[in-house]
Short mmCIF file of C-alpha atoms in Angstrom, two decimals:
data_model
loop_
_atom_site.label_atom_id
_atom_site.label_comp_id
_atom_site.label_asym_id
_atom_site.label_seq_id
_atom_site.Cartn_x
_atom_site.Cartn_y
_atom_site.Cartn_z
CA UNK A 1 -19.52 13.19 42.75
CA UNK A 2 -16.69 16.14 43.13
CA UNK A 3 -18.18 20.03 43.72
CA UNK A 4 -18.85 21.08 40.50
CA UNK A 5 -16.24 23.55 39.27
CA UNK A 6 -16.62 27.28 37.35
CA UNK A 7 -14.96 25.75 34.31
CA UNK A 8 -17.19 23.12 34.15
CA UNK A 9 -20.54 24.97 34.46
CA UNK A 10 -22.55 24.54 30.73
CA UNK A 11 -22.12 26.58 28.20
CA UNK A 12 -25.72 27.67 27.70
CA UNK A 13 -28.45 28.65 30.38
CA UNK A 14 -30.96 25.45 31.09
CA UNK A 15 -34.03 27.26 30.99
CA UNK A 16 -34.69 29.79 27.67
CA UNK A 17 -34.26 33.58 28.23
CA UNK A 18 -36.90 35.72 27.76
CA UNK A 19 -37.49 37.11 24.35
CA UNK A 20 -36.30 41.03 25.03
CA UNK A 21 -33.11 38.92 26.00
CA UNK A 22 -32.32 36.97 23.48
CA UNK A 23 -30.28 38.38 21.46
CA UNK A 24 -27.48 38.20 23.92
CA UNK A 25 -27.29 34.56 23.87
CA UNK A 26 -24.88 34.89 20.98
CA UNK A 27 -22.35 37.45 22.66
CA UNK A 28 -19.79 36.87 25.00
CA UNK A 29 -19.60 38.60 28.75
CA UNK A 30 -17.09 40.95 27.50
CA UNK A 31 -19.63 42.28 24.94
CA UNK A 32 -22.45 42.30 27.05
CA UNK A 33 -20.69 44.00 29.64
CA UNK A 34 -19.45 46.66 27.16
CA UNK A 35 -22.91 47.31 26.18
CA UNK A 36 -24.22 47.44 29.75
CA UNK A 37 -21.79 50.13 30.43
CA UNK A 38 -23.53 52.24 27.18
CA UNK A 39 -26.84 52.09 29.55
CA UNK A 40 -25.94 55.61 31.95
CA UNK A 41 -27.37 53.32 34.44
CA UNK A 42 -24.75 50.92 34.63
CA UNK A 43 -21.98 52.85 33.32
CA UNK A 44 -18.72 52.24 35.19
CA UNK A 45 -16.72 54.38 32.59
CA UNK A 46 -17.94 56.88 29.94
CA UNK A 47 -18.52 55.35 26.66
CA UNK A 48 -20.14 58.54 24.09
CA UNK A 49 -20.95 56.25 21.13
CA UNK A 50 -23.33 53.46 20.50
CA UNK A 51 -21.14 50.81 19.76
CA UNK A 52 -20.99 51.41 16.16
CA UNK A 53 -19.36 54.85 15.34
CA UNK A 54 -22.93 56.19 16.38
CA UNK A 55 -23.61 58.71 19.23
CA UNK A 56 -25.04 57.19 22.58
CA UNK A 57 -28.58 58.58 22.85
CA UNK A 58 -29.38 57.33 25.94
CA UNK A 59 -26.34 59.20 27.50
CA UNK A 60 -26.80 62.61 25.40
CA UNK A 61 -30.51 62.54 26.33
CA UNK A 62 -29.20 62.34 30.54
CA UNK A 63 -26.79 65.46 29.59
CA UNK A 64 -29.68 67.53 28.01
CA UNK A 65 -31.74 66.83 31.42
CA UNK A 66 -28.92 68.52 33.03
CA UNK A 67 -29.38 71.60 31.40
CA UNK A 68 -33.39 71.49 31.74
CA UNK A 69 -35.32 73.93 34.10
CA UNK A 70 -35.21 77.72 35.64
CA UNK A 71 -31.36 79.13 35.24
CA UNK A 72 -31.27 78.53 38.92
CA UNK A 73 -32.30 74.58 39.01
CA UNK A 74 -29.86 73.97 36.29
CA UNK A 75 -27.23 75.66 38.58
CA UNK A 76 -28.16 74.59 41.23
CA UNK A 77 -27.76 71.01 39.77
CA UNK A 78 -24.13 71.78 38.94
CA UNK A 79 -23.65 73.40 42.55
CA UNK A 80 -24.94 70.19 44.24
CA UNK A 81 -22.59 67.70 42.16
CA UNK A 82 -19.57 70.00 42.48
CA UNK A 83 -20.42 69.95 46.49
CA UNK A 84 -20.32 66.00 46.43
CA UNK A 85 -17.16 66.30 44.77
CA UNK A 86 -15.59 68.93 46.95
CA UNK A 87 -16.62 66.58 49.95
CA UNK A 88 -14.14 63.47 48.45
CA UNK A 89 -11.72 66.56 48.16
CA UNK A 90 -11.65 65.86 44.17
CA UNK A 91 -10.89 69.94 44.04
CA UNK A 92 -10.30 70.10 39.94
CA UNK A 93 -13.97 68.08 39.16
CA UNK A 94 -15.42 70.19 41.69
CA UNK A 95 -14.30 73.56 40.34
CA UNK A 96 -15.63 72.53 36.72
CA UNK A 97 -18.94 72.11 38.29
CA UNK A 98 -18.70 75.16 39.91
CA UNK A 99 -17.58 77.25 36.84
CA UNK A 100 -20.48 75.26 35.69
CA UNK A 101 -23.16 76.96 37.69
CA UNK A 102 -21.81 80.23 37.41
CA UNK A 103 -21.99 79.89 33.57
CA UNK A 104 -25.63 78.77 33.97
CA UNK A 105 -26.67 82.08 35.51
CA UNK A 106 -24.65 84.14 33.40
CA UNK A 107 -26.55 82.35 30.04
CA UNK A 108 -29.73 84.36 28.76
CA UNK A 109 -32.88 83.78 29.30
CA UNK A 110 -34.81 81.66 26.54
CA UNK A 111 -38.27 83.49 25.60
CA UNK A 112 -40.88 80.87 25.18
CA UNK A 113 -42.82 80.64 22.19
CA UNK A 114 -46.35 81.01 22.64
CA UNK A 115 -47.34 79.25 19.33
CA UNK A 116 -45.43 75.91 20.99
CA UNK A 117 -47.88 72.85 22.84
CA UNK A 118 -51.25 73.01 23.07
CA UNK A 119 -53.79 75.71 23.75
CA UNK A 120 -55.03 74.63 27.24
CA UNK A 121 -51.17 74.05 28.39
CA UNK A 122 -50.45 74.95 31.93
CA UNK A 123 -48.74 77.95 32.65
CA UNK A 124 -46.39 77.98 35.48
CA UNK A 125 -46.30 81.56 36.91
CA UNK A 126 -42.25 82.47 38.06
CA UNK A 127 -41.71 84.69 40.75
CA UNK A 128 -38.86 86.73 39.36
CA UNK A 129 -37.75 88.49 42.29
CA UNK A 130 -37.70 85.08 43.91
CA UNK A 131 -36.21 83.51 41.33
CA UNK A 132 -33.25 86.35 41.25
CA UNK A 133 -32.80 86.02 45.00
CA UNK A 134 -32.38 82.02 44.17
CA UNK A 135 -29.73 82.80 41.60
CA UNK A 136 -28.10 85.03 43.65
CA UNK A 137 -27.78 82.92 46.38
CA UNK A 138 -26.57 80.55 44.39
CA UNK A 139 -23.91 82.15 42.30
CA UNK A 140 -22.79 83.56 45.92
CA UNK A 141 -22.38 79.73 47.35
CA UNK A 142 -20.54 78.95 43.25
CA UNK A 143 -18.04 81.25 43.86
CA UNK A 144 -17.12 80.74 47.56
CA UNK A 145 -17.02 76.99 47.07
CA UNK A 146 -14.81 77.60 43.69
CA UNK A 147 -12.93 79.66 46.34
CA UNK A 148 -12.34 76.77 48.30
CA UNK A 149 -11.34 74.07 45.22
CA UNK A 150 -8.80 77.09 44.50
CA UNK A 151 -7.20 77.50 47.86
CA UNK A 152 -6.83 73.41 48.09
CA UNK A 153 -5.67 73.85 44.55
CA UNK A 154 -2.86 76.58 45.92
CA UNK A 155 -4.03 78.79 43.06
CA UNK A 156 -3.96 81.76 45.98
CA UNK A 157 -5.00 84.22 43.26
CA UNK A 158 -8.20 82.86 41.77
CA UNK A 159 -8.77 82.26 45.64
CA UNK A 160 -8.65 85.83 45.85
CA UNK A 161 -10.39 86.84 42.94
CA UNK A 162 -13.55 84.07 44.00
CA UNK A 163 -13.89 85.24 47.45
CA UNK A 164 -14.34 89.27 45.97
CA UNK A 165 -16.70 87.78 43.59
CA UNK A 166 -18.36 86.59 46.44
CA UNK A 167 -18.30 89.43 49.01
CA UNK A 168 -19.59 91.73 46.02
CA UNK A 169 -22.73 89.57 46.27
CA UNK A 170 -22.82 89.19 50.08
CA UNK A 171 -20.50 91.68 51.99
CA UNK A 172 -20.44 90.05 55.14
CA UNK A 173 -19.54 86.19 53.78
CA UNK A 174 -17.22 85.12 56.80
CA UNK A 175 -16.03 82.29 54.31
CA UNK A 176 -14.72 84.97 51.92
CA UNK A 177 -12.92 87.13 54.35
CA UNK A 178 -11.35 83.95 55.89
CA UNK A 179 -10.21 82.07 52.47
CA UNK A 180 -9.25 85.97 50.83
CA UNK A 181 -7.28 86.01 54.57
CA UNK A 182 -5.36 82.59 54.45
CA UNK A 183 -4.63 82.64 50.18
CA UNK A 184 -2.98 86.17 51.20
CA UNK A 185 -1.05 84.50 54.10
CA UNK A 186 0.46 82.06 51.65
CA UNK A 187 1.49 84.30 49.58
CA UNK A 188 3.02 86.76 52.38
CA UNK A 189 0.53 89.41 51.38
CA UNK A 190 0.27 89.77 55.19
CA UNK A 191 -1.61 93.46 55.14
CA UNK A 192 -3.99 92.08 52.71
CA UNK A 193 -4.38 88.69 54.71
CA UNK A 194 -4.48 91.20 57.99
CA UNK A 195 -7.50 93.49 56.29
CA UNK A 196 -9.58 90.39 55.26
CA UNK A 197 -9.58 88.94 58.74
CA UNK A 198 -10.16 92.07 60.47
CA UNK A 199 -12.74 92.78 58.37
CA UNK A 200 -14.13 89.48 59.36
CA UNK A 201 -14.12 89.71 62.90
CA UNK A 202 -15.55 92.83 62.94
CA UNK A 203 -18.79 91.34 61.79
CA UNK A 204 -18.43 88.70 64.14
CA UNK A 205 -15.78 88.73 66.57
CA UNK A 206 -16.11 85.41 68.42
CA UNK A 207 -15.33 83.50 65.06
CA UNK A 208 -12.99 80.55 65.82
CA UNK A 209 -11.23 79.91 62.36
CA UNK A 210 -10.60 83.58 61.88
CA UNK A 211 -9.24 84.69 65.18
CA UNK A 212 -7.06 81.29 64.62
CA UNK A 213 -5.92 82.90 61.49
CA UNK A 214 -5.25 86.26 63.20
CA UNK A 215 -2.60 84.58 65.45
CA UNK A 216 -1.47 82.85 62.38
CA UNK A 217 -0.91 85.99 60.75
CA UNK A 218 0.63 87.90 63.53
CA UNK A 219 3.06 85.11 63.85
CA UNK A 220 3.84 85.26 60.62
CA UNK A 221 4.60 88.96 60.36
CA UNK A 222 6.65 88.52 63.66
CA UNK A 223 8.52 85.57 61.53
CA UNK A 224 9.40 87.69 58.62
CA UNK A 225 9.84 90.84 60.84
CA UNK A 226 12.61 89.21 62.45
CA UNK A 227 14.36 87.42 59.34
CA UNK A 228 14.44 91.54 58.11
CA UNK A 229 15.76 92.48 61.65
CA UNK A 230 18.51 89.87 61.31
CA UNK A 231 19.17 90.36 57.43
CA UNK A 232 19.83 94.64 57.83
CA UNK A 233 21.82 93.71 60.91
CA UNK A 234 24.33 91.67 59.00
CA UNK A 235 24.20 93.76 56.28
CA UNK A 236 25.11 96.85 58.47
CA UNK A 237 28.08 94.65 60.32
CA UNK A 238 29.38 93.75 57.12
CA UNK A 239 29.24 97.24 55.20
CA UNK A 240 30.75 98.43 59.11
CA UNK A 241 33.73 95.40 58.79
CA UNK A 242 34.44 96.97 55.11
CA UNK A 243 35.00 100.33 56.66
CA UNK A 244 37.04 98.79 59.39
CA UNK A 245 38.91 97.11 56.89
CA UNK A 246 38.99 100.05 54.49
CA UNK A 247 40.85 102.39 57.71
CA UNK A 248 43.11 99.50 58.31
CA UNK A 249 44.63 99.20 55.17
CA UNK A 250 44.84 103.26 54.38
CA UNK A 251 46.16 103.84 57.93
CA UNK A 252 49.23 100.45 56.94
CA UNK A 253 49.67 102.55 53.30
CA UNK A 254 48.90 99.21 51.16
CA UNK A 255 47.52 99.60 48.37
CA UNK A 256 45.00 97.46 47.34
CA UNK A 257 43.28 96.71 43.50
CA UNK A 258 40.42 95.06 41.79
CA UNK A 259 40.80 93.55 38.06
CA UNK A 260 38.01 92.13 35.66
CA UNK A 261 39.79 88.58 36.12
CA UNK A 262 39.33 88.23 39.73
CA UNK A 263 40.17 84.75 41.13
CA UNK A 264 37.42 82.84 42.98
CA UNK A 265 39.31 82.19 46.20
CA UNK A 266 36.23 80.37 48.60
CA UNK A 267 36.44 81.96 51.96
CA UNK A 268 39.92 83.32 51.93
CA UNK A 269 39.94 87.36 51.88
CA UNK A 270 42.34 89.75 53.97
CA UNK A 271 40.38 90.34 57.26
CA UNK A 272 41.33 91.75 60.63
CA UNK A 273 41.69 89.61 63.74
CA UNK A 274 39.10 91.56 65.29
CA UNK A 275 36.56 93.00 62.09
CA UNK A 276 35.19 95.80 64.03
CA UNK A 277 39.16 97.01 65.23
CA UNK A 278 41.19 98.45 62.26
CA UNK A 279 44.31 98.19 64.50
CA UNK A 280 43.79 94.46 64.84
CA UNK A 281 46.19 92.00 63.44
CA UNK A 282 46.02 92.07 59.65
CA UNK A 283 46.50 88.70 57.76
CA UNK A 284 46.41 88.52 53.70
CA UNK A 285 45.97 85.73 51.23
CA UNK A 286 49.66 84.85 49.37
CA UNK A 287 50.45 82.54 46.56
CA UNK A 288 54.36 81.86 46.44
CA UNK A 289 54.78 80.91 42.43
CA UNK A 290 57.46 78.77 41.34
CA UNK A 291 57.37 80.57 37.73
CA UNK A 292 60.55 78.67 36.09
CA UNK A 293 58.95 75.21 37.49
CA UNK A 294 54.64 76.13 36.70
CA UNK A 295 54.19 75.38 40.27
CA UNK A 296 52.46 76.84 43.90
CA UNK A 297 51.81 76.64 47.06
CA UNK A 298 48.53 78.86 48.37
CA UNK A 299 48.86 80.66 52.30
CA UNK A 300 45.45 81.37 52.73
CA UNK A 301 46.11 83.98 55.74
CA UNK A 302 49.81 85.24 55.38
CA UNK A 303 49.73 87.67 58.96
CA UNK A 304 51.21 90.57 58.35
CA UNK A 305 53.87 90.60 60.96
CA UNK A 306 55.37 87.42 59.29
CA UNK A 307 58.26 87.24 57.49
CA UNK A 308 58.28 84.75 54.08
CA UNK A 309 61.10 82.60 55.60
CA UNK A 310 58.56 82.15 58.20
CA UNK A 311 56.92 80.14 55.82
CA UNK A 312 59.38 78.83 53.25
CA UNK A 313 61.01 77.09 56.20
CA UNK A 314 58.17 74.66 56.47
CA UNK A 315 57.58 74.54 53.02
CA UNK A 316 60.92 73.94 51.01
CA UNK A 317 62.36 71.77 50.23
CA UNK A 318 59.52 71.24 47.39
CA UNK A 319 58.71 67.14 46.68
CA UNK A 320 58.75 68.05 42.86
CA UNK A 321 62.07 70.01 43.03
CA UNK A 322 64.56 66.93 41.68
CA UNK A 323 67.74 69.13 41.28
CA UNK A 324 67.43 70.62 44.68
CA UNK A 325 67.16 74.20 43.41
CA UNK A 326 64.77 75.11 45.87
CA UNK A 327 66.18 75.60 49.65
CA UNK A 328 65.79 78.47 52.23
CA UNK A 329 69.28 79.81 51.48
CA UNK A 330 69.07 79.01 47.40
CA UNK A 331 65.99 81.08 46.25
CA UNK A 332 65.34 84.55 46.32
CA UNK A 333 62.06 86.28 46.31
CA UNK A 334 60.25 89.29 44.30
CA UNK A 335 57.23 90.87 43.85
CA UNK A 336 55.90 93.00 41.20
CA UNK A 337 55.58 96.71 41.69
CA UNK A 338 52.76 99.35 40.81
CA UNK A 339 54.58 100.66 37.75
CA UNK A 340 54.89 96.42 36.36
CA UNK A 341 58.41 96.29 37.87
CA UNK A 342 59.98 94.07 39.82
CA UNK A 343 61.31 94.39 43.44
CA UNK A 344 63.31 92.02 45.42
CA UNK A 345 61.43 91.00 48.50
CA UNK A 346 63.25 90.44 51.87
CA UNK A 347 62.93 87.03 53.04
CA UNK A 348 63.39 87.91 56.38
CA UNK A 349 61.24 91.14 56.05
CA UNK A 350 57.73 91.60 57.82
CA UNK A 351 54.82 91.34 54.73
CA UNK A 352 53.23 94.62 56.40
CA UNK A 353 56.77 96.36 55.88
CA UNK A 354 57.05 95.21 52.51
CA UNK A 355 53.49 96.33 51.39
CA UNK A 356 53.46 99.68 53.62
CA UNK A 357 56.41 100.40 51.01
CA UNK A 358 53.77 101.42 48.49
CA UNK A 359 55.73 99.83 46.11
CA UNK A 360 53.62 96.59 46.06
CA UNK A 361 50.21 96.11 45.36
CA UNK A 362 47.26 93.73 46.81
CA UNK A 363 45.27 92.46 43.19
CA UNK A 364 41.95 90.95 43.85
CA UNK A 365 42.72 90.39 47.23
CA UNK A 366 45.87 88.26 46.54
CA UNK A 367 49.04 88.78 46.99
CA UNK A 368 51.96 87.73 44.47
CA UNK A 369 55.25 86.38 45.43
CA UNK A 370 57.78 84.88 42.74
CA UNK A 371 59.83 82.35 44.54
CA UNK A 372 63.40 81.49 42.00
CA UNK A 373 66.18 79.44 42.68
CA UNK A 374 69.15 81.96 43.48
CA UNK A 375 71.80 81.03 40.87
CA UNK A 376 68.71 81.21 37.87
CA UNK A 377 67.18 84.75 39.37
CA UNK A 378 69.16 86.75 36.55
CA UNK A 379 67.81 85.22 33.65
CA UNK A 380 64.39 84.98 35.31
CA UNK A 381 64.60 88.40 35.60
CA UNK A 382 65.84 89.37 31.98
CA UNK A 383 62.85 86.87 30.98
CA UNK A 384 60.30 89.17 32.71
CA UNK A 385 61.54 92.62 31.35
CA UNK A 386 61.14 90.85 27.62
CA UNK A 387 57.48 90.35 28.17
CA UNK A 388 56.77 93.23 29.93
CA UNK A 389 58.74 95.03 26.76
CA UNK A 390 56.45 93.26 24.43
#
C-alpha cells in the first residue's frame, strides 16, 4: 500500500470535534483562517470588523487597554512599543508611538467620580510628585528617541526641534547635544553643530561619539573653508584676467560691444596668450560670411598678427562654390564700420591693424568679415546700402 498522499487525506475528521468547535466543520480553511486572524491573538494582519460589516470587539476592547492606567503607564506603554520598533530601525512606526506618548502626557487628567463602584472600593493613594517625575522622565526619553526616528528619517529640523524639547526637560542630555550636533552637520549649520557638541563635552569631556563628531565637524568646516578659499580665488583671477583683458584692448584702440542678441559661442572668447599680461598675444573669434551664397566658415581664435589670406589660403576654394567664384585672388573682403558702413578689409592686412583703425567694431565678442566674389562686390555692395537705407 503506497504513502498516503495530502490529496487523498478524508474529507472530514475521524473522531467528532468538540461541541465549542463545531460549528467550523461546515467552513473551509480559508474561512476559518480569516476568522482566526479577527482573534488579536492570532492576528497576522489587522482586520477592524467582525466579519459582517460589524466592529471587532475583541480588537477595540485590546486598544482601550492601551489607553488604561496613570498618564505615565499609558505612555510609557507607547514609549516601550515605539523602542521595539526603533530597535528593527522601522523609524516612521516608531515616531507614531513616540508622538504617541507625548500626547498621553499632554491629555488632562480625568477626575474620578466618587459616586462610581462600591462603597468599600480600594483607594489607591498616587504620589504626585512621583508620578510627575515619572512623566517627566518619560516625555524626556519620547522626545530624544523621536529625535532619533527623525535624524534616521533625515528630517534634520524636527531633529532639532526634539532634542531642545528634550534639553528643556534635562539640560545636560548628552543624546540631545549629540543628535542637535550631527542634524546641524548635515545641514552645514556647522556653528550650530559646533555649539551643541561643545556644549556636550563640557559636561563630559571624555565622551566618545561626541569628540568623534567634533573631528567630524572640524573637518567639515576645513572642507567648506577650502571650497570658499578656492571659489574667491578664481573669482579674483577671473575679475583680474577681465582687467588684463580690458587694458589690452584700450591700449590696441579696438573697440569692443555687447548687443541683447548675443551669440552663444561655447568656449570661444578673445583672450590673451598669457591672461594676466595685457601685452600678450591677442587672438579674436572671426566668422568669414559668404552673404551672396548663406554660407560660413567659424575661426575660433583669429591672432591678431594674422592676416585673412592667412586663412583664406587654407580655406578656399569652398566645396559648395560650383562656379568657382571663390579663390584667393577672386574675392574681396569688408567689414562693417561703427557708423553701419562698410570698409574694405585688406587681405593681406594684420586683424590688429585693421581693428586698431577704430573704424571696426568687436560685437558680442565676434568679429564680422563679408567674404564676396570680386567681379559681384559692386552689387553686393549697392545691396547693403538699400537695407541699411530702409
Amino acid at each position: 500500500m503506497g504513502d498516503l498522499k495530502l490529496e487523498d487525506a478524508p474529507a472530514q475528521p475521524s473522531a467528532a470535534l468538540p461541541p465549542a468547535m463545531a460549528s467550523i466543520q461546515a467552513q473551509s480553511t480559508h474561512d476559518v483562517l480569516q476568522n482566526m486572524n479577527r482573534v488579536p491573538l492570532f492576528m497576522t494582519t489587522l482586520d477592524d470588523t467582525d466579519g459582517e460589516g460589524g466592529e471587532n470587539v475583541e480588537l477595540e476592547a485590546l486598544k482601550a487597554l492601551a489607553y488604561e492606567g496613570t498618564r505615565a503607564e499609558v505612555a510609557e506603554n507607547f514609549r516601550q512599543q515605539g523602542n521595539d520598533l526603533a530597535r528593527n530601525k522601522m523609524w516612521s512606526d516608531a515616531k507614531e508611538f513616540y508622538n504617541k506618548a507625548i500626547a498621553a502626557l499632554r491629555a488632562p487628567l480625568q477626575p474620578q467620580d466618587a459616586e462610581e463602584g462600591p462603597a468599600d472600593m480600594d483607594v489607591v493613594v498616587v504620589d504626585e510628585e512621583s508620578e510627575r517625575e515619572k512623566e517627566r522622565h518619560i516625555e524626556e526619553a519620547s522626545y530624544i528617541n523621536r529625535a532619533l526616528c527623525n535624524l534616521e528619517k533625515k528630517n534634520y529640523r524636527s531633529c532639532i526641534q526634539d532634542c531642545a524639547s528634550t534639553l528643556r526637560l534635562n539640560p545636560s542630555n548628552l543624546k540631545a547635544f549629540y543628535r542637535s550636533a550631527s542634524a546641524c552637520l548635515a545641514l552645514d549649520k556647522l556653528p550650530e553643530a559646533s555649539d551643541a557638541c561643545n556644549r556636550g563635552l563640557a559636561i563630559n569631556a571624555s565622551n566618545g561619539p561626541l569628540k568623534t563628531l567634533a573631528t567630524k565637524i572640524t573637518a567639515r568646516k576645513e572642507s567648506l573653508e577650502s571650497i570658499a578659499r578656492v571659489r574667491r580665488e578664481r573669482e579674483e583671477r577671473k575679475k583680474a584676467e577681465e582687467r588684463s583683458l580690458k587694458l589690452a584692448l584700450k591700449s590696441r584702440n579696438i573697440v569692443t560691444r555687447t548687443s541683447e542678441k548675443a551669440p552663444d559661442m561655447e568656449d570661444a572668447a578673445i583672450q590673451l596668450e598669457k591672461p594676466l599680461d595685457p601685452t600678450s598675444a591677442l587672438s579674436i573669434p572671426v566668422i568669414l560670411l559668404y552673404p551672396m551664397h548663406a554660407h560660413s566658415d567659424f575661426i575660433k581664435a583669429f591672432q591678431e598678427t594674422e592676416t585673412l589670406m592667412d586663412h583664406l589660403q587654407y580655406i578656399l576654394p569652398v566645396p559648395w562654390d560650383q562656379a568657382e567664384e571663390y579663390t584667393k585672388a577672386g574675392v574681396e573682403c569688408y567689414m562693417e564700420t561703427t557708423s553701419g558702413g562698410l570698409i574694405k578689409a585688406g587681405k593681406k592686412i594684420a586683424m590688429g591693424k585693421i581693428l586698431g583703425s577704430g573704424k571696426c567694431e568687436i560685437l558680442d565678442g565676434l568679429v564680422k568679415v563679408n567674404v564676396v566674389p570680386k567681379e559681384k562686390a559692386s552689387g553686393w555692395i549697392e545691396e547693403f546700402k538699400k537695407r541699411r537705407s530702409q
